């Protein structure tokens, strides 16, 4: 059972240790695939436009808190009959793809791409 | 204010504009820049599969500014833009942008027709009352709507999204207008400024006029768009185009509608450029059977059955091989498509490696009209039920949960790609495993 507890978290925008080891953006090697469940703090806006209905704000990954500075794009997709919402996020240091499984209500960090 | 009774030279259509053409600027590249803020303001290229010789299907304006063009090869573009960032296509993302664009467009008129993934038209003919509610001048009202659509696009999809809007009395001029002032422009063409607009263009700037038509026009002394407009009807009908096409062009360039036509589905198929040039029958079959599976899905998605199959191969020795066959009975199941296509493929010379393979089904008819006459050695109803069940399972669990044993692993090699032009398979394309 995943439980989000943001109490006592360090809300600094620390860079990820693997960031420096990542390479150019032009090949698959640029992308660090993670595919791990993560804790995400989101804001749901009742009056937001399509892109602002659900905006992830912070993510806890490997005991670090990443504070997102911008939602690039949100789009739905499906895995079989399951609805998945894909969020392309950035914290200014790296870009993150996170996915919300609308059936299990779990978040997954799919990959990290460094900002060069 | 427009007055339809105004007499203009060259029989120009003086009706007020009623067609709006919307064109998302550098669609896929712009969506990628929207998704990843670090790419904004940088040259981005989008391709279906990253290889040195792959074709760029979208380029950002930063890449276009230095002369790179869509359709160029990866290595060509990189020669011009060394800091180019190349990304693979992300169909579900584009599908969402496409759906939002359609949603916005349909909120203004039910008469919306998408021309491709990134462009479409709104037909406002017959909406005079609604337009007059906005402004006493219908052209001004359309301009307002155009600017509103640009704003809504930013609100719904993101601040980096831009589109060009063209407003004109017919589809041809509206598309032409949408090509001006890129990116983020809005242009109106009507009988009052058409000559001024044409005077700034060359013949190949017209959508539909490429090198061959240009050559034919020049042979008859028509060297510029203005001369095209001034050319007599008979010169175009009998001299240049020698058919009804000449009459269509005579009307089209004057602002009369000739392109509001529906076309029937003629062929269904799929092609694959081999990742591995081989004569290994098992490897070829793995890819070919997946092509057949995809083609079968497309047939059923369009609710049609085919009778003909055309197989085309490009070979490593530079030659090509093709063969077609018209079968006695219509077919639409994966099994039949595969069996019939293999019947043709097996007739090829098997010692030369294949570099590209394609399968095309033709002679299409509606699925519900297919003759399901009983066969002695084949239970057709059982086969149809099986096909339907497999499709349901694949829809539920994702593609391809069930497919031919021969195609195992094929779906990882023959990935679904974004097609140029048509949007008819977008839903099918976006079902992911």
Short mmCIF file of C-alpha atoms in Angstrom, two decimals:
data_model
loop_
_atom_site.label_atom_id
_atom_site.label_comp_id
_atom_site.label_asym_id
_atom_site.label_seq_id
_atom_site.Cartn_x
_atom_site.Cartn_y
_atom_site.Cartn_z
CA UNK A 1 0.00 0.00 0.00
CA UNK A 2 1.45 3.34 -0.97
CA UNK A 3 1.08 6.14 1.47
CA UNK A 4 2.12 9.68 0.69
CA UNK A 5 3.58 11.49 3.64
CA UNK A 6 5.15 14.82 2.83
CA UNK A 7 5.86 15.65 6.46
CA UNK A 8 9.53 15.92 7.15
CA UNK A 9 10.44 15.84 3.51
CA UNK A 10 13.26 18.02 2.31
CA UNK A 11 11.59 20.27 -0.27
CA UNK A 12 14.81 21.46 -1.85
CA UNK A 13 15.21 21.01 -5.57
CA UNK A 14 18.14 18.63 -5.51
CA UNK A 15 19.56 17.36 -8.74
CA UNK A 16 19.57 13.64 -9.32
CA UNK A 17 22.87 11.85 -8.92
CA UNK A 18 22.63 10.14 -12.26
CA UNK A 19 22.08 13.38 -14.12
CA UNK A 20 25.73 14.03 -14.97
CA UNK A 21 26.21 10.59 -16.40
CA UNK A 22 23.45 11.05 -18.97
CA UNK A 23 24.39 11.92 -22.53
CA UNK A 24 23.08 13.86 -25.52
CA UNK A 25 19.41 14.17 -26.29
CA UNK A 26 19.56 12.72 -29.76
CA UNK A 27 19.44 9.03 -29.02
CA UNK A 28 17.75 6.56 -26.77
CA UNK A 29 20.84 6.65 -24.54
CA UNK A 30 19.83 10.11 -23.36
CA UNK A 31 16.85 8.72 -21.56
CA UNK A 32 17.21 7.09 -18.17
CA UNK A 33 14.36 4.63 -17.90
CA UNK A 34 13.14 4.10 -14.35
CA UNK A 35 9.67 2.46 -14.37
CA UNK A 36 9.23 2.66 -10.61
CA UNK A 37 6.24 3.60 -8.50
CA UNK A 38 6.66 7.01 -6.92
CA UNK A 39 4.76 9.29 -4.55
CA UNK A 40 3.34 12.37 -6.18
CA UNK A 41 1.64 15.41 -4.73
CA UNK A 42 -0.84 16.88 -7.21
CA UNK A 43 -3.32 19.72 -7.38
CA UNK A 44 -6.68 19.10 -9.01
CA UNK A 45 -8.16 22.31 -10.41
CA UNK A 46 -11.92 22.22 -10.86
CA UNK A 47 -11.85 25.21 -13.22
CA UNK A 48 -8.61 24.46 -15.02
CA UNK A 49 -8.31 24.03 -18.78
CA UNK A 50 -7.57 20.60 -20.18
CA UNK A 51 -3.88 20.77 -19.28
CA UNK A 52 -4.48 22.18 -15.79
CA UNK A 53 -7.13 19.82 -14.40
CA UNK A 54 -4.49 17.78 -12.63
CA UNK A 55 -1.05 19.27 -12.07
CA UNK A 56 1.66 17.26 -10.28
CA UNK A 57 3.65 19.58 -8.00
CA UNK A 58 6.14 17.37 -6.15
CA UNK A 59 7.47 13.86 -6.54
CA UNK A 60 9.34 11.70 -4.07
CA UNK A 61 11.87 9.44 -5.72
CA UNK A 62 14.66 7.60 -3.87
CA UNK A 63 13.99 9.69 -0.76
CA UNK A 64 14.50 12.92 -2.68
CA UNK A 65 11.78 15.42 -3.37
CA UNK A 66 11.61 16.90 -6.83
CA UNK A 67 9.59 20.09 -7.10
CA UNK A 68 8.16 20.51 -10.57
CA UNK A 69 8.33 23.97 -12.05
CA UNK A 70 6.21 23.33 -15.17
CA UNK A 71 3.80 20.85 -16.67
CA UNK A 72 4.85 20.53 -20.30
CA UNK A 73 2.03 18.39 -21.63
CA UNK A 74 -0.56 15.97 -20.31
CA UNK A 75 -2.19 13.39 -22.51
CA UNK A 76 -4.26 10.27 -21.96
CA UNK A 77 -3.40 6.94 -23.46
CA UNK A 78 -4.44 3.36 -22.85
CA UNK A 79 -2.86 0.09 -21.90
CA UNK A 80 -5.42 -2.34 -23.17
CA UNK A 81 -8.60 -1.17 -21.53
CA UNK A 82 -6.86 0.80 -18.76
CA UNK A 83 -6.66 4.58 -18.95
CA UNK A 84 -3.24 6.06 -18.28
CA UNK A 85 -2.56 9.79 -17.98
CA UNK A 86 0.93 10.74 -19.10
CA UNK A 87 2.53 13.89 -17.68
CA UNK A 88 5.69 15.44 -19.10
CA UNK A 89 7.14 17.50 -16.26
CA UNK A 90 10.24 19.55 -15.57
CA UNK A 91 11.98 20.93 -12.51
CA UNK A 92 14.41 23.00 -14.58
CA UNK A 93 17.25 20.52 -14.12
CA UNK A 94 15.71 17.52 -15.82
CA UNK A 95 12.52 16.47 -17.56
CA UNK A 96 10.41 13.65 -16.17
CA UNK A 97 7.71 11.47 -17.64
CA UNK A 98 5.31 10.27 -14.97
CA UNK A 99 2.15 8.27 -15.50
CA UNK A 100 -1.02 8.07 -13.45
CA UNK A 101 -2.84 4.76 -13.79
CA UNK A 102 -6.49 5.81 -13.57
CA UNK A 103 -7.55 2.31 -12.52
CA UNK A 104 -5.09 1.58 -9.71
CA UNK A 105 -4.52 5.28 -8.89
CA UNK A 106 -0.78 4.80 -8.77
CA UNK A 107 1.99 6.97 -10.15
CA UNK A 108 4.95 5.62 -12.06
CA UNK A 109 8.15 7.47 -12.91
CA UNK A 110 8.79 6.28 -16.45
CA UNK A 111 11.98 8.12 -17.35
CA UNK A 112 14.25 11.06 -16.67
CA UNK A 113 15.84 13.17 -19.40
CA UNK A 114 18.54 15.65 -18.41
CA UNK A 115 18.33 19.24 -19.56
CA UNK A 116 21.47 20.06 -21.48
CA UNK B 1 -18.73 45.30 -46.52
CA UNK B 2 -19.08 42.61 -49.16
CA UNK B 3 -21.65 42.88 -51.85
CA UNK B 4 -22.24 39.74 -53.81
CA UNK B 5 -23.56 41.76 -56.74
CA UNK B 6 -20.19 43.43 -57.30
CA UNK B 7 -18.91 42.67 -60.78
CA UNK B 8 -15.22 41.85 -60.73
CA UNK B 9 -12.83 41.12 -63.56
CA UNK B 10 -11.99 37.50 -64.37
CA UNK B 11 -15.29 36.24 -62.86
CA UNK B 12 -13.92 36.20 -59.32
CA UNK B 13 -16.15 34.79 -56.62
CA UNK B 14 -17.35 37.87 -54.72
CA UNK B 15 -19.15 35.93 -51.99
CA UNK B 16 -17.88 36.67 -48.48
CA UNK B 17 -15.34 34.14 -47.13
CA UNK B 18 -16.90 31.16 -45.40
CA UNK B 19 -14.09 28.63 -45.19
CA UNK B 20 -11.49 28.63 -42.43
CA UNK B 21 -8.37 26.50 -42.75
CA UNK B 22 -6.49 25.75 -39.53
CA UNK B 23 -2.93 24.46 -39.72
CA UNK B 24 -0.97 23.56 -36.57
CA UNK B 25 2.52 24.94 -37.10
CA UNK B 26 5.20 22.22 -37.34
CA UNK B 27 2.72 20.09 -35.44
CA UNK B 28 4.75 17.19 -34.00
CA UNK B 29 7.87 19.29 -33.36
CA UNK B 30 5.82 21.99 -31.64
CA UNK B 31 4.04 19.43 -29.44
CA UNK B 32 7.43 17.99 -28.43
CA UNK B 33 8.64 21.51 -27.60
CA UNK B 34 5.47 22.05 -25.58
CA UNK B 35 6.06 18.79 -23.70
CA UNK B 36 9.70 19.47 -22.98
CA UNK B 37 10.39 23.12 -22.21
CA UNK B 38 14.15 22.63 -22.67
CA UNK B 39 13.55 22.07 -26.39
CA UNK B 40 11.80 25.40 -26.94
CA UNK B 41 13.73 27.74 -29.19
CA UNK B 42 15.99 24.87 -30.31
CA UNK B 43 16.05 22.96 -33.64
CA UNK B 44 14.00 19.80 -33.24
CA UNK B 45 13.32 17.08 -35.79
CA UNK B 46 10.75 14.31 -35.43
CA UNK B 47 11.09 11.00 -37.20
CA UNK B 48 9.43 7.61 -37.05
CA UNK B 49 12.62 5.70 -36.35
CA UNK B 50 15.97 7.27 -35.50
CA UNK B 51 18.55 6.10 -38.05
CA UNK B 52 21.14 8.12 -40.01
CA UNK B 53 19.03 8.02 -43.17
CA UNK B 54 15.55 8.32 -41.69
CA UNK B 55 13.12 10.89 -43.07
CA UNK B 56 12.18 13.96 -41.01
CA UNK B 57 8.40 14.08 -40.76
CA UNK B 58 8.37 17.33 -38.74
CA UNK B 59 10.87 20.07 -38.06
CA UNK B 60 10.64 22.99 -35.67
CA UNK B 61 10.84 26.52 -37.05
CA UNK B 62 14.33 26.86 -35.61
CA UNK B 63 15.46 24.07 -37.98
CA UNK B 64 13.39 25.36 -40.90
CA UNK B 65 14.92 28.82 -40.60
CA UNK B 66 18.29 27.52 -41.78
CA UNK B 67 16.76 25.84 -44.80
CA UNK B 68 15.93 22.34 -43.51
CA UNK B 69 12.73 20.94 -45.00
CA UNK B 70 10.29 18.21 -43.97
CA UNK B 71 11.01 15.04 -45.96
CA UNK B 72 14.80 15.51 -45.87
CA UNK B 73 16.99 12.74 -44.52
CA UNK B 74 18.38 12.86 -40.99
CA UNK B 75 22.01 13.16 -42.17
CA UNK B 76 21.11 15.93 -44.66
CA UNK B 77 19.38 17.98 -41.97
CA UNK B 78 22.19 17.39 -39.49
CA UNK B 79 24.64 18.71 -42.08
CA UNK B 80 22.67 21.97 -42.10
CA UNK B 81 21.80 22.01 -38.40
CA UNK B 82 24.60 20.38 -36.37
CA UNK B 83 22.81 20.94 -33.04
CA UNK B 84 19.61 19.26 -34.26
CA UNK B 85 17.71 17.28 -31.62
CA UNK B 86 16.00 14.26 -33.12
CA UNK B 87 13.08 12.55 -31.42
CA UNK B 88 10.93 9.57 -32.29
CA UNK B 89 7.22 10.09 -32.79
CA UNK B 90 4.85 9.76 -29.82
CA UNK B 91 1.46 8.99 -31.44
CA UNK B 92 -0.80 9.16 -28.33
CA UNK B 93 0.50 12.67 -27.60
CA UNK B 94 -0.30 13.87 -31.12
CA UNK B 95 -3.64 12.10 -31.00
CA UNK B 96 -4.61 14.08 -27.91
CA UNK B 97 -3.60 17.37 -29.57
CA UNK B 98 -5.55 16.34 -32.66
CA UNK B 99 -8.65 15.53 -30.61
CA UNK B 100 -8.47 18.87 -28.80
CA UNK B 101 -8.10 20.72 -32.10
CA UNK B 102 -11.15 18.91 -33.51
CA UNK B 103 -13.10 19.66 -30.31
CA UNK B 104 -12.30 23.37 -30.57
CA UNK B 105 -13.15 23.50 -34.28
CA UNK B 106 -16.45 21.65 -33.81
CA UNK B 107 -17.53 24.14 -31.17
CA UNK B 108 -17.92 26.68 -34.00
CA UNK B 109 -19.60 24.59 -36.70
CA UNK B 110 -20.63 20.98 -37.21
CA UNK B 111 -19.14 21.17 -40.69
CA UNK B 112 -15.55 20.30 -39.81
CA UNK B 113 -13.34 18.21 -42.06
CA UNK B 114 -9.84 17.21 -41.00
CA UNK B 115 -7.49 17.11 -43.96
CA UNK B 116 -4.67 15.47 -42.02
CA UNK B 117 -3.35 15.06 -38.48
CA UNK B 118 -2.42 18.73 -38.20
CA UNK B 119 -4.83 20.59 -40.43
CA UNK B 120 -8.53 20.88 -41.05
CA UNK B 121 -11.23 23.16 -42.31
CA UNK B 122 -14.35 24.68 -40.79
CA UNK B 123 -17.10 25.37 -43.27
CA UNK B 124 -19.15 28.38 -42.13
CA UNK B 125 -21.42 28.47 -45.20
CA UNK B 126 -25.00 28.75 -44.00
CA UNK B 127 -23.87 30.20 -40.66
CA UNK B 128 -24.48 33.85 -41.56
CA UNK B 129 -26.83 34.37 -38.65
CA UNK B 130 -24.32 33.11 -36.10
CA UNK B 131 -21.56 35.19 -37.68
CA UNK B 132 -23.70 38.31 -37.73
CA UNK B 133 -24.27 37.89 -33.99
CA UNK B 134 -20.55 38.55 -33.56
CA UNK B 135 -20.09 41.34 -36.04
CA UNK B 136 -22.03 43.13 -38.78
CA UNK B 137 -19.23 42.08 -41.13
CA UNK B 138 -18.99 38.29 -41.54
CA UNK B 139 -15.33 38.44 -42.56
CA UNK B 140 -14.51 40.35 -39.37
CA UNK B 141 -16.49 37.75 -37.40
CA UNK B 142 -14.41 34.97 -38.96
CA UNK B 143 -11.19 36.82 -38.13
CA UNK B 144 -12.39 37.10 -34.51
CA UNK B 145 -13.07 33.36 -34.44
CA UNK B 146 -9.63 32.70 -35.92
CA UNK B 147 -7.90 34.66 -33.15
CA UNK B 148 -10.14 32.99 -30.57
CA UNK B 149 -9.11 29.52 -31.83
CA UNK B 150 -5.43 30.49 -31.52
CA UNK B 151 -6.03 31.57 -27.92
CA UNK B 152 -8.03 28.47 -27.03
CA UNK B 153 -5.32 26.26 -28.48
CA UNK B 154 -2.82 27.82 -26.07
CA UNK B 155 -5.24 27.46 -23.15
CA UNK B 156 -6.14 23.85 -23.93
CA UNK B 157 -2.77 22.49 -25.04
CA UNK B 158 -0.11 24.86 -23.84
CA UNK B 159 1.54 28.22 -24.36
CA UNK B 160 3.93 27.01 -27.09
CA UNK B 161 1.17 25.80 -29.41
CA UNK B 162 0.66 27.92 -32.51
CA UNK B 163 -1.49 27.65 -35.60
CA UNK B 164 -1.96 29.43 -38.89
CA UNK B 165 -5.45 30.41 -39.95
CA UNK B 166 -6.54 31.00 -43.53
CA UNK B 167 -9.94 32.49 -44.37
CA UNK B 168 -11.33 32.51 -47.91
CA UNK B 169 -14.41 31.77 -50.02
CA UNK B 170 -13.19 28.25 -50.95
CA UNK B 171 -10.99 25.46 -49.60
CA UNK B 172 -8.14 26.09 -52.03
CA UNK B 173 -7.74 29.78 -51.18
CA UNK B 174 -8.20 29.11 -47.45
CA UNK B 175 -5.31 26.60 -47.54
CA UNK B 176 -3.23 29.07 -49.53
CA UNK B 177 -4.02 31.79 -46.97
CA UNK B 178 -3.01 29.50 -44.09
CA UNK B 179 0.45 29.29 -45.63
CA UNK B 180 1.16 32.99 -45.13
CA UNK B 181 2.89 34.63 -42.16
CA UNK B 182 4.06 31.38 -40.56
CA UNK B 183 4.16 30.74 -37.68
CA UNK B 184 1.03 31.96 -35.94
CA UNK B 185 -0.41 33.98 -38.83
CA UNK B 186 -3.97 34.78 -39.87
CA UNK B 187 -4.67 35.76 -43.48
CA UNK B 188 -7.86 36.50 -45.39
CA UNK B 189 -8.03 36.10 -49.16
CA UNK B 190 -11.07 37.30 -51.08
CA UNK B 191 -11.82 38.93 -54.43
CA UNK B 192 -10.47 42.27 -53.18
CA UNK B 193 -6.90 41.15 -52.51
CA UNK B 194 -6.57 38.01 -54.61
CA UNK B 195 -4.55 39.67 -57.39
CA UNK B 196 -2.21 41.31 -54.89
CA UNK B 197 -1.67 37.93 -53.17
CA UNK B 198 -1.11 36.11 -56.48
CA UNK B 199 1.41 38.73 -57.61
CA UNK B 200 3.73 37.69 -54.74
CA UNK B 201 3.66 33.96 -55.53
CA UNK B 202 5.13 31.48 -57.97
CA UNK B 203 3.10 28.70 -59.57
CA UNK B 204 4.40 25.96 -57.26
CA UNK B 205 3.17 27.93 -54.24
CA UNK B 206 -0.33 26.81 -55.24
CA UNK B 207 -1.37 23.63 -53.39
CA UNK B 208 -1.73 20.99 -56.12
CA UNK B 209 0.69 22.58 -58.62
CA UNK B 210 3.96 20.70 -58.69
CA UNK B 211 6.70 20.54 -61.32
CA UNK B 212 4.68 18.65 -63.96
CA UNK B 213 1.66 20.95 -63.92
CA UNK B 214 3.99 23.95 -63.79
CA UNK B 215 5.78 22.68 -66.89
CA UNK B 216 2.49 22.22 -68.74
CA UNK B 217 1.36 25.73 -67.78
CA UNK B 218 4.65 27.28 -68.86
CA UNK B 219 4.47 25.49 -72.20
CA UNK B 220 1.24 27.44 -72.85
CA UNK B 221 2.76 30.74 -71.76
CA UNK B 222 1.35 30.73 -68.22
CA UNK B 223 4.39 31.49 -66.09
CA UNK B 224 2.97 33.20 -62.97
CA UNK B 225 -0.10 32.83 -60.74
CA UNK B 226 -1.44 36.12 -62.11
CA UNK B 227 -1.13 34.84 -65.68
CA UNK B 228 -2.86 31.66 -64.48
CA UNK B 229 -5.74 33.81 -63.23
CA UNK B 230 -5.87 35.73 -66.50
CA UNK B 231 -5.66 32.60 -68.69
CA UNK B 232 -8.85 32.02 -70.71
CA UNK B 233 -11.08 29.11 -69.78
CA UNK B 234 -10.43 27.29 -73.05
CA UNK B 235 -6.65 27.55 -72.63
CA UNK B 236 -6.87 25.72 -69.31
CA UNK B 237 -9.61 23.27 -70.31
CA UNK B 238 -8.29 22.27 -73.75
CA UNK B 239 -4.71 23.51 -73.83
CA UNK B 240 -3.08 22.92 -70.47
CA UNK B 241 -4.99 20.25 -68.56
CA UNK B 242 -6.96 18.79 -71.50
CA UNK B 243 -9.77 17.60 -69.23
CA UNK B 244 -12.32 18.61 -66.60
CA UNK B 245 -9.30 19.28 -64.36
CA UNK B 246 -8.77 22.51 -66.36
CA UNK B 247 -12.29 23.66 -65.54
CA UNK B 248 -11.72 22.86 -61.88
CA UNK B 249 -8.55 24.95 -61.81
CA UNK B 250 -10.32 27.82 -63.62
CA UNK B 251 -12.95 27.87 -60.86
CA UNK B 252 -10.64 27.05 -57.95
CA UNK B 253 -8.23 29.95 -58.45
CA UNK B 254 -11.21 32.33 -58.71
CA UNK B 255 -12.56 31.34 -55.32
CA UNK B 256 -15.32 28.94 -56.36
CA UNK B 257 -15.64 25.66 -54.45
CA UNK B 258 -14.73 22.51 -56.35
CA UNK B 259 -12.95 20.54 -53.63
CA UNK B 260 -15.85 19.73 -51.32
CA UNK B 261 -15.92 16.08 -52.34
CA UNK B 262 -15.83 12.81 -50.42
CA UNK B 263 -13.53 10.08 -51.67
CA UNK B 264 -14.18 6.39 -51.18
CA UNK B 265 -11.69 4.11 -49.49
CA UNK B 266 -9.83 2.43 -52.35
CA UNK B 267 -6.96 0.49 -50.80
CA UNK B 268 -5.77 -0.66 -47.39
CA UNK B 269 -2.22 -1.74 -46.67
CA UNK B 270 1.06 -1.35 -44.87
CA UNK B 271 4.73 -1.27 -45.76
CA UNK B 272 7.95 -1.86 -43.87
CA UNK B 273 11.53 -0.91 -44.65
CA UNK B 274 13.55 -3.92 -43.50
CA UNK B 275 15.72 -3.42 -40.45
CA UNK B 276 17.65 -6.52 -41.45
CA UNK B 277 18.35 -7.30 -45.12
CA UNK B 278 18.02 -11.05 -45.16
CA UNK B 279 16.96 -14.10 -47.11
CA UNK B 280 16.14 -15.96 -43.87
CA UNK B 281 12.59 -17.15 -44.47
CA UNK B 282 11.73 -17.15 -40.75
CA UNK B 283 12.83 -13.55 -40.27
CA UNK B 284 10.99 -12.40 -43.40
CA UNK B 285 7.84 -14.26 -42.35
CA UNK B 286 7.95 -12.73 -38.86
CA UNK B 287 7.79 -9.22 -40.31
CA UNK B 288 5.50 -10.08 -43.20
CA UNK B 289 2.93 -11.82 -41.00
CA UNK B 290 2.84 -8.77 -38.76
CA UNK B 291 2.18 -6.60 -41.82
CA UNK B 292 -0.70 -8.95 -42.69
CA UNK B 293 -2.03 -8.74 -39.13
CA UNK B 294 -1.95 -4.89 -39.25
CA UNK B 295 -3.63 -4.89 -42.65
CA UNK B 296 -6.36 -7.24 -41.43
CA UNK B 297 -7.01 -4.91 -38.47
CA UNK B 298 -7.29 -1.95 -40.82
CA UNK B 299 -9.76 -3.80 -43.07
CA UNK B 300 -12.02 -4.59 -40.11
CA UNK B 301 -11.57 -1.09 -38.64
CA UNK B 302 -12.89 0.30 -41.94
CA UNK B 303 -15.58 -2.41 -42.00
CA UNK B 304 -14.55 -3.61 -45.43
CA UNK B 305 -13.46 -6.87 -46.99
CA UNK B 306 -10.99 -7.17 -49.86
CA UNK B 307 -10.69 -9.48 -52.80
CA UNK B 308 -7.33 -8.45 -54.16
CA UNK B 309 -3.83 -8.43 -52.70
CA UNK B 310 -0.77 -6.72 -54.14
CA UNK B 311 2.64 -7.56 -52.73
CA UNK B 312 5.57 -5.28 -53.57
CA UNK B 313 9.19 -5.92 -52.62
CA UNK B 314 12.33 -3.88 -53.07
CA UNK B 315 15.37 -6.08 -53.31
CA UNK B 316 18.98 -5.63 -52.25
CA UNK B 317 20.18 -5.77 -55.88
CA UNK B 318 18.24 -2.56 -56.59
CA UNK B 319 15.42 -4.28 -58.43
CA UNK B 320 11.84 -4.60 -57.35
CA UNK B 321 9.40 -7.49 -57.46
CA UNK B 322 5.62 -7.30 -57.38
CA UNK B 323 2.64 -9.48 -58.00
CA UNK B 324 -1.07 -9.12 -57.53
CA UNK B 325 -3.92 -11.57 -57.37
CA UNK B 326 -7.68 -11.22 -57.35
CA UNK B 327 -9.22 -13.97 -55.24
CA UNK B 328 -12.63 -15.50 -55.80
CA UNK B 329 -14.05 -14.65 -52.38
CA UNK B 330 -13.75 -11.49 -50.26
CA UNK B 331 -11.69 -11.79 -47.06
CA UNK B 332 -11.03 -9.74 -43.93
CA UNK B 333 -9.66 -12.07 -41.25
CA UNK B 334 -5.96 -12.01 -40.36
CA UNK B 335 -5.73 -15.66 -41.25
CA UNK B 336 -7.09 -15.15 -44.78
CA UNK B 337 -5.01 -12.02 -45.39
CA UNK B 338 -1.90 -13.91 -44.33
CA UNK B 339 -2.71 -17.07 -46.31
CA UNK B 340 -3.51 -15.10 -49.48
CA UNK B 341 -0.52 -12.78 -49.14
CA UNK B 342 1.83 -15.73 -48.51
CA UNK B 343 0.44 -17.40 -51.65
CA UNK B 344 1.78 -14.40 -53.57
CA UNK B 345 5.01 -13.90 -51.58
CA UNK B 346 6.01 -17.53 -52.05
CA UNK B 347 6.21 -16.97 -55.81
CA UNK B 348 9.21 -14.63 -55.49
CA UNK B 349 12.89 -15.38 -56.13
CA UNK B 350 14.07 -16.32 -52.64
CA UNK B 351 17.82 -15.88 -52.98
CA UNK B 352 17.92 -12.07 -53.00
CA UNK B 353 17.59 -10.18 -49.69
CA UNK B 354 14.57 -7.92 -49.29
CA UNK B 355 15.02 -4.24 -48.35
CA UNK B 356 11.37 -3.18 -48.28
CA UNK B 357 8.08 -5.07 -48.31
CA UNK B 358 4.55 -3.84 -48.70
CA UNK B 359 1.13 -5.40 -48.84
CA UNK B 360 -1.92 -3.67 -50.30
CA UNK B 361 -5.50 -4.96 -50.28
CA UNK B 362 -7.78 -3.71 -53.03
CA UNK B 363 -11.18 -4.39 -54.58
CA UNK B 364 -12.85 -3.44 -51.30
CA UNK B 365 -16.51 -3.94 -50.43
CA UNK B 366 -18.54 -3.24 -47.28
CA UNK B 367 -18.15 -5.98 -44.67
CA UNK B 368 -21.89 -6.27 -44.07
CA UNK B 369 -22.47 -6.93 -47.77
CA UNK B 370 -19.99 -9.77 -47.99
CA UNK B 371 -21.44 -12.98 -49.28
CA UNK B 372 -21.15 -15.52 -46.48
CA UNK B 373 -22.21 -18.45 -48.55
CA UNK B 374 -21.47 -21.76 -46.88
CA UNK B 375 -18.31 -23.55 -47.92
CA UNK B 376 -17.88 -27.29 -47.85
CA UNK B 377 -14.50 -27.47 -46.09
CA UNK B 378 -14.53 -24.25 -44.08
CA UNK B 379 -16.74 -23.04 -41.25
CA UNK B 380 -16.93 -19.32 -42.11
CA UNK B 381 -19.14 -18.37 -39.18
CA UNK B 382 -16.73 -19.97 -36.71
CA UNK B 383 -13.81 -18.15 -38.30
CA UNK B 384 -15.60 -14.82 -38.10
CA UNK B 385 -16.43 -15.38 -34.44
CA UNK B 386 -12.81 -16.23 -33.75
CA UNK B 387 -11.57 -13.09 -35.51
CA UNK B 388 -14.06 -10.92 -33.62
CA UNK B 389 -13.07 -12.50 -30.30
CA UNK B 390 -9.34 -12.02 -30.95
CA UNK B 391 -9.97 -8.36 -31.84
CA UNK B 392 -11.94 -7.91 -28.60
CA UNK B 393 -9.15 -9.47 -26.54
CA UNK B 394 -6.52 -7.32 -28.24
CA UNK B 395 -8.64 -4.21 -27.67
CA UNK B 396 -9.07 -5.06 -24.01
CA UNK B 397 -5.53 -6.10 -23.12
CA UNK B 398 -3.64 -4.08 -25.71
CA UNK B 399 -2.05 -4.97 -29.00
CA UNK B 400 -1.03 -7.64 -29.81
CA UNK B 401 -2.08 -9.97 -27.00
CA UNK B 402 -3.03 -12.63 -29.53
CA UNK B 403 -1.44 -12.85 -32.95
CA UNK B 404 0.12 -15.39 -35.31
CA UNK B 405 2.89 -17.51 -33.88
CA UNK B 406 4.86 -16.63 -37.03
CA UNK B 407 4.65 -12.93 -36.16
CA UNK B 408 5.95 -13.39 -32.60
CA UNK B 409 8.39 -10.56 -31.95
CA UNK B 410 7.30 -8.85 -35.14
CA UNK B 411 5.39 -6.10 -33.38
CA UNK B 412 8.60 -4.98 -31.66
CA UNK B 413 10.27 -4.60 -35.04
CA UNK B 414 7.41 -3.37 -37.25
CA UNK B 415 6.28 -0.56 -34.97
CA UNK B 416 3.15 1.41 -35.69
CA UNK B 417 4.13 4.72 -37.26
CA UNK B 418 2.50 8.07 -37.78
CA UNK B 419 1.28 8.22 -41.37
CA UNK B 420 1.53 11.29 -43.57
CA UNK B 421 -1.79 12.88 -44.44
CA UNK B 422 -4.63 10.64 -43.42
CA UNK B 423 -6.11 10.57 -39.92
CA UNK B 424 -8.31 7.54 -40.47
CA UNK B 425 -6.11 5.09 -38.53
CA UNK B 426 -5.25 7.37 -35.63
CA UNK B 427 -7.56 5.61 -33.16
CA UNK B 428 -6.20 2.23 -34.18
CA UNK B 429 -2.61 3.48 -34.00
CA UNK B 430 -2.97 4.82 -30.50
CA UNK B 431 -3.99 1.53 -28.88
CA UNK B 432 -0.75 0.60 -27.22
CA UNK B 433 0.55 -2.63 -25.78
#
